[in-house]
Short mmCIF file of C-alpha atoms in Angstrom, two decimals:
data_model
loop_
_atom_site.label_atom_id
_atom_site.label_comp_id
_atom_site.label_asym_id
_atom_site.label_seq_id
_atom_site.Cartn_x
_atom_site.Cartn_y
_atom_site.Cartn_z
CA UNK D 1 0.00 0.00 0.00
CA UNK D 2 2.59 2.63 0.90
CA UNK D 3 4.63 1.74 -2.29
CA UNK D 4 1.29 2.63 -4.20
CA UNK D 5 1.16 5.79 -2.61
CA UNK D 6 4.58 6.39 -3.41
CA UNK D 7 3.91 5.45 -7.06
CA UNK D 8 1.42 7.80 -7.18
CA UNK D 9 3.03 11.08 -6.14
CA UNK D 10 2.68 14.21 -8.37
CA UNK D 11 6.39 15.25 -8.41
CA UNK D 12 5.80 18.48 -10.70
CA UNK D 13 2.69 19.31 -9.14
CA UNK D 14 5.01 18.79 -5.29
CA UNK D 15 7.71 21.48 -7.03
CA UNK D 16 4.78 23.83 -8.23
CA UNK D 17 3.32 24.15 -5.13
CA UNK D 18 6.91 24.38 -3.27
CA UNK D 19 7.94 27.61 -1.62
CA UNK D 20 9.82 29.73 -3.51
CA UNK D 21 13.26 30.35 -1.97
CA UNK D 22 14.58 34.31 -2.16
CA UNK D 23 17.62 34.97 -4.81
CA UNK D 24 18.07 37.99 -4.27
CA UNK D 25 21.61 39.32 -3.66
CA UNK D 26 22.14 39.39 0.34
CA UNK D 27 25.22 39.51 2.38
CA UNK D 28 27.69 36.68 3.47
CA UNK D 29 25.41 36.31 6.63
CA UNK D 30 22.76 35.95 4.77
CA UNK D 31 24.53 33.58 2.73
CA UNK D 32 25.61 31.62 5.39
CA UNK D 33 21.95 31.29 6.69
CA UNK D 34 20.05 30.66 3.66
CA UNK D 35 21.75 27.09 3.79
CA UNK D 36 19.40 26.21 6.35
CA UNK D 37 15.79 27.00 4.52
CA UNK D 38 14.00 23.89 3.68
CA UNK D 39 11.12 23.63 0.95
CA UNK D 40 7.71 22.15 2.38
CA UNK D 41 6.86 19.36 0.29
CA UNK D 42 3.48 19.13 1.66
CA UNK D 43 1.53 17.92 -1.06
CA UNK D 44 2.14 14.14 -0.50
CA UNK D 45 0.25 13.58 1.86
CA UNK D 46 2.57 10.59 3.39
CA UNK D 47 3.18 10.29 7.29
CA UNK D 48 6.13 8.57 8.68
CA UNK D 49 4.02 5.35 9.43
CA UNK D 50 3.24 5.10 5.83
CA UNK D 51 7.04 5.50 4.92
CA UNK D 52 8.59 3.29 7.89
CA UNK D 53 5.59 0.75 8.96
CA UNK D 54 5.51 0.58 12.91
CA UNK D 55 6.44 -3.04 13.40
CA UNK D 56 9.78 -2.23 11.83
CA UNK D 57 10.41 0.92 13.75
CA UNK D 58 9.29 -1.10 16.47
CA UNK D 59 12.11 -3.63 15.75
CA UNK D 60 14.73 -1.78 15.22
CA UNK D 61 13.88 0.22 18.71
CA UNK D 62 14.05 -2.88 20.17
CA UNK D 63 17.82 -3.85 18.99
CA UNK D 64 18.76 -0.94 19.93
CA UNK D 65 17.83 -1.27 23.15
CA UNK D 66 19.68 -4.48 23.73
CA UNK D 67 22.65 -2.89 21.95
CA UNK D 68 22.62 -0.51 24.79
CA UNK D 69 22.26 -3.02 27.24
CA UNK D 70 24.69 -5.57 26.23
CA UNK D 71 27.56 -2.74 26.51
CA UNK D 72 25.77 -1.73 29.55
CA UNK D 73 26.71 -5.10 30.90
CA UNK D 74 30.15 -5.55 29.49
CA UNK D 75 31.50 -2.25 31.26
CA UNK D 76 29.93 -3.68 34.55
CA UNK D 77 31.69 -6.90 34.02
CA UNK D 78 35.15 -4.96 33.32
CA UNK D 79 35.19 -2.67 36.26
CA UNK D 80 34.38 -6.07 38.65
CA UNK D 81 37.86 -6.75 41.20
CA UNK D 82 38.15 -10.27 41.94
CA UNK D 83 40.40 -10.96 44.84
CA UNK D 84 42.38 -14.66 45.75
CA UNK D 85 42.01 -15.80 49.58
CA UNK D 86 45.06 -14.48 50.26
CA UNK D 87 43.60 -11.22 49.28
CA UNK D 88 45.75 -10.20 46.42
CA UNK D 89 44.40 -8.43 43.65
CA UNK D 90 43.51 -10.95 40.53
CA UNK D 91 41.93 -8.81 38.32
CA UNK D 92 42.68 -5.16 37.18
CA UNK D 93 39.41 -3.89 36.67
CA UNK D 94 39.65 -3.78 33.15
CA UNK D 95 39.14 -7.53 32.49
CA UNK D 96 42.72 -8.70 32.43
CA UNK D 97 44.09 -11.14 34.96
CA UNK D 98 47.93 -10.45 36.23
CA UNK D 99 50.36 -12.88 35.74
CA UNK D 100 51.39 -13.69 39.08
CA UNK D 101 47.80 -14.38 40.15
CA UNK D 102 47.22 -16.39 37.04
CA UNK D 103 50.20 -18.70 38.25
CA UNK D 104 49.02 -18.90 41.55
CA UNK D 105 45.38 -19.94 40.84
CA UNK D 106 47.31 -22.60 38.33
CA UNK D 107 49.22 -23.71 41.21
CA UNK D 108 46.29 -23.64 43.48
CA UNK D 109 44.24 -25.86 41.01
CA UNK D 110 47.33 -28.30 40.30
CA UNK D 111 47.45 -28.51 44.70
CA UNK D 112 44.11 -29.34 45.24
CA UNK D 113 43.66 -31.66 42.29
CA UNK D 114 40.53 -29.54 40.70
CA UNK D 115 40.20 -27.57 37.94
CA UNK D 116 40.52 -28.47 34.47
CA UNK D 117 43.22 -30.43 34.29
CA UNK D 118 42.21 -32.70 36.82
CA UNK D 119 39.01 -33.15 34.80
CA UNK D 120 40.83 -33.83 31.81
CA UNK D 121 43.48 -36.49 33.26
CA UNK D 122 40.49 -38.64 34.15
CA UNK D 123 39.10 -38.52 30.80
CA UNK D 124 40.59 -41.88 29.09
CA UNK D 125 41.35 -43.78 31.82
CA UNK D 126 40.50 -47.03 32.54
CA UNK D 127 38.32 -48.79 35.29
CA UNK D 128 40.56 -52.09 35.59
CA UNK D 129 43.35 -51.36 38.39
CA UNK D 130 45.40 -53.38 36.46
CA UNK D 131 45.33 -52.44 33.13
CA UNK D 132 47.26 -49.14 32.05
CA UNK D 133 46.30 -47.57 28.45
CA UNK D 134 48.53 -44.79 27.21
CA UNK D 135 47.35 -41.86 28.94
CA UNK D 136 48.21 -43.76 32.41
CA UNK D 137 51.69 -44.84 31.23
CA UNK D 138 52.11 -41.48 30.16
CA UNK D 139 51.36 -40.21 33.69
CA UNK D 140 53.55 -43.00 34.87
CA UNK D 141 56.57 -42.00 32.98
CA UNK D 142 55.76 -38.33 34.37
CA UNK D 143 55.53 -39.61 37.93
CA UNK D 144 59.17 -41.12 37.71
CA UNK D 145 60.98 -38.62 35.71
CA UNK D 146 59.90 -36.09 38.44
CA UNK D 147 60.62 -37.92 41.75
CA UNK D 148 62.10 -41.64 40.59
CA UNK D 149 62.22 -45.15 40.95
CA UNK D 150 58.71 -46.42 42.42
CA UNK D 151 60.72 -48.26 44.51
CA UNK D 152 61.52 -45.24 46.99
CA UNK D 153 59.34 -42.80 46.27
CA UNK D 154 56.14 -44.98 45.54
CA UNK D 155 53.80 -42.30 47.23
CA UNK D 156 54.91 -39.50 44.97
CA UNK D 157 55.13 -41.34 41.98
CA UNK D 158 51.93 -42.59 42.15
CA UNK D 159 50.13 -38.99 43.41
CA UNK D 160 51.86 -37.25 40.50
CA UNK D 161 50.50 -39.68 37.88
CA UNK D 162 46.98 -39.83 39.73
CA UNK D 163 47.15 -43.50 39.86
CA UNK D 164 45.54 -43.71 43.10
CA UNK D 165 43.34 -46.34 41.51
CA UNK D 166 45.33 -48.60 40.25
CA UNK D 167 46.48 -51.52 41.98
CA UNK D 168 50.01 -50.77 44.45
CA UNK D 169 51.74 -54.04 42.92
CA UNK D 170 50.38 -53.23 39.11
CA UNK D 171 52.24 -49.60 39.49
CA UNK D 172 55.37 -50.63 40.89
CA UNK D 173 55.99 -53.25 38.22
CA UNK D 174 55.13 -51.22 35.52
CA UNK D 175 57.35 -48.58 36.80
CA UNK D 176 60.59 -50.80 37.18
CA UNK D 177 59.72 -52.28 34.04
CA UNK D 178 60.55 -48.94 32.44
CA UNK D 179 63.84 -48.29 33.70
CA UNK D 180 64.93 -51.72 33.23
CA UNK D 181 63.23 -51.10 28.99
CA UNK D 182 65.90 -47.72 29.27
CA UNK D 183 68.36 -48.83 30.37
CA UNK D 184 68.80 -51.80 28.38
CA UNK D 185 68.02 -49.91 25.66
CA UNK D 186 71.18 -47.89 26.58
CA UNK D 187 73.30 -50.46 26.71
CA UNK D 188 72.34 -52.01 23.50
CA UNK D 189 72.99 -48.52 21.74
CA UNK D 190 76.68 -49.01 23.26
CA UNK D 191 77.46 -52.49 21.38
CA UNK D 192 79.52 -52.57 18.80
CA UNK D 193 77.15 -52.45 15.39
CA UNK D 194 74.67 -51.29 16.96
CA UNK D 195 72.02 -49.23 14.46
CA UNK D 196 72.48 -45.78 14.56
CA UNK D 197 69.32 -45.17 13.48
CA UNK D 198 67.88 -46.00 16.63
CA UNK D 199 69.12 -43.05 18.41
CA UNK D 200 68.46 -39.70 17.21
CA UNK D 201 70.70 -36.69 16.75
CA UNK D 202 70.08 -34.79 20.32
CA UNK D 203 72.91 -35.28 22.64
CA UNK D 204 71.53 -35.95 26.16
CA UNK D 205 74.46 -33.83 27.65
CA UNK D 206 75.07 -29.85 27.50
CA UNK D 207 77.43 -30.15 25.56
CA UNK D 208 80.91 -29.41 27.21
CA UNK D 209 83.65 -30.48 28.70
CA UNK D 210 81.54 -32.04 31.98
CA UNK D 211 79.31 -34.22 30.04
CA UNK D 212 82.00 -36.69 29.14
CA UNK D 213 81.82 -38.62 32.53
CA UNK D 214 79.97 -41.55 32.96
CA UNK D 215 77.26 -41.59 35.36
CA UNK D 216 75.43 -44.65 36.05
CA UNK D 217 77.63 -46.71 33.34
CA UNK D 218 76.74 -44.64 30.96
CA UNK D 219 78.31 -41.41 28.63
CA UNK D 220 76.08 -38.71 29.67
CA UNK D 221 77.08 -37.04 26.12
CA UNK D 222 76.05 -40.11 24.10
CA UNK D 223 72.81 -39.31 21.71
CA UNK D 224 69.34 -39.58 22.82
CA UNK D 225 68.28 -43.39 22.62
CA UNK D 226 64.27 -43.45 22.48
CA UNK D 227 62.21 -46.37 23.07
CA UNK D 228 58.84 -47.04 22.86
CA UNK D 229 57.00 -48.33 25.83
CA UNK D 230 53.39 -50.21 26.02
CA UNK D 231 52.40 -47.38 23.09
CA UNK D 232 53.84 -44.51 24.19
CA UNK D 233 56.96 -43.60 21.48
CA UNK D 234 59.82 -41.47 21.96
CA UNK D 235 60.47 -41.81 25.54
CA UNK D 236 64.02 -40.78 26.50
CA UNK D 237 65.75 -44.17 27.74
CA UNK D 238 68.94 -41.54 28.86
CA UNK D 239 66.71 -39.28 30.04
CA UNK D 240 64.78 -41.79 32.35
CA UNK D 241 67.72 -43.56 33.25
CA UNK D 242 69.93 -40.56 34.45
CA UNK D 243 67.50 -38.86 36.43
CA UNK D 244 66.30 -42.22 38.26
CA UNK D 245 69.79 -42.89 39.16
CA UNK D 246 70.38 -39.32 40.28
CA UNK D 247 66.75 -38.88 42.30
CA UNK D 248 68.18 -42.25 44.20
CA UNK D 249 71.53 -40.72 45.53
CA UNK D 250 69.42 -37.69 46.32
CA UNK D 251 66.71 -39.90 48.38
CA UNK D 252 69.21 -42.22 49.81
CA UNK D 253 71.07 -38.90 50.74
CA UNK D 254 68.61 -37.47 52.62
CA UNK D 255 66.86 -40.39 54.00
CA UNK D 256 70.25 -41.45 56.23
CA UNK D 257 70.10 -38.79 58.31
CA UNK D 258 68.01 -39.06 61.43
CA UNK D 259 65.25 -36.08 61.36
CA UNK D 260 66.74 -34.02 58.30
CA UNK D 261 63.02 -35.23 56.28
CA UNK D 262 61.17 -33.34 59.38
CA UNK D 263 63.59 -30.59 58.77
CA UNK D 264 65.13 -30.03 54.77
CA UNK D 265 65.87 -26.14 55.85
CA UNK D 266 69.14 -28.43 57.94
CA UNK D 267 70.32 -30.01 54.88
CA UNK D 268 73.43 -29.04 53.08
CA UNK D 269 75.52 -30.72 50.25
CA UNK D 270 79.04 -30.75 52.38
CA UNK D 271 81.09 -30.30 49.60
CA UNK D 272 82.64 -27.56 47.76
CA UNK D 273 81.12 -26.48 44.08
CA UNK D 274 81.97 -24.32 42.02
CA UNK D 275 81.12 -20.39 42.91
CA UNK D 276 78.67 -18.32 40.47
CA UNK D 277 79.72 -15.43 38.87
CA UNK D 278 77.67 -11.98 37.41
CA UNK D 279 74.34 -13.37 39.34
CA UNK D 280 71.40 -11.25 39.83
CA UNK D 281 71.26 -12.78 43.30
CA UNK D 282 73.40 -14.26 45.73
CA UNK D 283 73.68 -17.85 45.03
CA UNK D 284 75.87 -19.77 47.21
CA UNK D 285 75.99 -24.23 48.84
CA UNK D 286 72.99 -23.23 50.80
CA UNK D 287 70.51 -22.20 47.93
CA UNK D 288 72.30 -25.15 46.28
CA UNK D 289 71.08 -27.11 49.21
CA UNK D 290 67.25 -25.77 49.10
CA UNK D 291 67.48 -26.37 45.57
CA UNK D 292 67.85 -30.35 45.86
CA UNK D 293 65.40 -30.16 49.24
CA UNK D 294 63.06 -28.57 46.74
CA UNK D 295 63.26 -30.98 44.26
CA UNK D 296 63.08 -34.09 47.27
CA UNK D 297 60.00 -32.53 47.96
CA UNK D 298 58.46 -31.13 45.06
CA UNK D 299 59.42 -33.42 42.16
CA UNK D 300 62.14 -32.74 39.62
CA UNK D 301 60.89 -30.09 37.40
CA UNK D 302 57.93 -28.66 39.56
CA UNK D 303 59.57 -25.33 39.74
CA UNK D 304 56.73 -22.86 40.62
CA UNK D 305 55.98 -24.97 43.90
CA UNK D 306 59.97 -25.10 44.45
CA UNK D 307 59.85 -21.82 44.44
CA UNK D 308 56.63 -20.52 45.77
CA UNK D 309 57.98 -22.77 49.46
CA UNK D 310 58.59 -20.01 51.80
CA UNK D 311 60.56 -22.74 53.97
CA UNK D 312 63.35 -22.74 51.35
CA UNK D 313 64.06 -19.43 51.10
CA UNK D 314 64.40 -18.84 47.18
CA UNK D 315 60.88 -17.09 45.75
CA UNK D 316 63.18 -14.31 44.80
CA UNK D 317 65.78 -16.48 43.30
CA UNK D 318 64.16 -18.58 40.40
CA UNK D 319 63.06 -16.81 37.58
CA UNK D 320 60.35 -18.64 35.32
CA UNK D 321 59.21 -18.57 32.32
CA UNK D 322 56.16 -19.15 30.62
CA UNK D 323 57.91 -22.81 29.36
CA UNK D 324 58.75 -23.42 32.55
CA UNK D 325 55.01 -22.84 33.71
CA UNK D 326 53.97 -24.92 31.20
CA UNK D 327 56.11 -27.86 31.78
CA UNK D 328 55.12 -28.10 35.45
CA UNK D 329 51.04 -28.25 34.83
#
């Protein structure tokens, strides 16, 4: 209907009947306010509910109304402050989250077993205590790299892998089966004709001049030897080995002295190493110490708790990164 009426507008009869607009000369005042006289095209006839129907003026009222409140919403949700329990600041106001509150609630979720992660580590799992599919042996492998052989540190191994519901014996053989895969692995790389393709390119050492010892029988600068165990491929048999044997001396270490687990702040290595030089911080046999204590009691690798535990005295000597962050979740 309104496109009829349209259709049926008089356009020289509108412009006969418009007012006439004044041409006479006038000044540059007059000028300037003659831009502003309209013509009164009255003859149509045509309201603005025949031009724009109601339902769509309506309509677009109403998005604009939930425009409005949607960024109403958004700058409420910005200025909110969230706080942590110990009552440090987590957000800014402005939406962002700091990073040192981020880490914390990471390490908070990784303490208490919740979060995310959690939920994700039990996805895949499965119900016989017995039976370990590769997620599990993955968490297994995890468990010892970070505090050992099963063997002496069954506890941690087993809480760092979640595999409090597997069966004790099941664990523990699975776990020794490992480092006895690695290590023969190891020595089998050593024989003479051995294939060289079985060992990749990445030397397990640093490097220098200190790697060439040979630490558990054997060369700690020999390539990476990987070995594929119940599914999972490219596990580290050097890697797995080395740091078993070493975790060992450190547990056995520890463990002979009467009281020193009730007490790590008491431990010290005894023996002279070699001073650091051009430090940010002062770094000397007792942060040396903590550092081992921390690992004892943290796991091998679990940085941000090493160095968030106020009993060993070195939050303001580790400096993380983002990788290392990552690598301890």
């Amino acid at each position: 209907m309104q496109q009829n009426k349209i259709d049926d507008m008089d356009l020289d009869k509108m412009l006969e009947d418009a007012e006439q607009a004044d041409t006479s000369e006038a000044g540059v005042a007059d000028d300037f306010l003659s831009q502003f006289k309209v013509a009164d095209y009255s003859g149509s006839g045509m309201s603005w509910d025949d031009i724009i129907p109601e339902e769509d003026r309506q309509r677009l009222e109403f998005e604009e109304q939930q425009k409005q409140e949607e960024e109403l919403l958004y700058r409420r949700r910005r200025a909110r402050v969230s706080y942590a329990e110990d009552g440090t600041l987590i957000g800014d106001g402005n939406g962002n989250t700091s990073d040192a509150s981020t880490a914390s609630s990471a390490r908070g979720r990784r303490k208490t077993g919740g979060g995310v992660s959690s939920r994700r580590r039990a996805e895949g799992r499965s119900s016989d205590p017995k039976t370990f599919v590769e997620k599990e042996v993955r968490a297994l492998i995890r468990g010892i790299q970070k505090f050992g052989s099963p063997d002496h540190r069954f506890k941690e191994v087993v809480a760092e892998g979640e595999l409090e519901g597997k069966d004790p014996e099941a664990v523990k053989a699975r776990g020794l089966e490992l480092i006895k895969v690695c290590e023969d692995a190891l020595r089998n790389s050593q024989l003479p004709g051995a294939n060289a393709d079985a060992a990749d390119s990445t030397p397990v050492g640093n490097g220098n001049g200190d790697d060439d010892d040979a630490v558990g029988g054997f060369r700690r600068n020999a390539k990476a030897v990987l070995v594929t165990f119940y599914g999972v491929h490219s596990v580290n048999a050097g890697v797995v080995a080395q740091r078993v044997t070493d975790l060992v001396v450190l547990s056995q270490r520890l463990e002979e002295q009467s009281g020193l687990l009730e007490d790590l702040t008491k431990f010290r290595i005894g023996v002279a190493l070699k001073p650091v030089h051009h430090w940010s911080c002062v770094w000397g046999q007792r942060e040396d110490s903590m550092l081992l204590a921390g690992i004892y009691r943290h796991g091998f690798g679990n940085w941000d708790k090493i160095q968030a535990d106020a009993d060993l005295g070195l939050q303001t000597k580790l400096f993380l990164t983002a990788a290392d962050e990552k690598a301890a979740s």
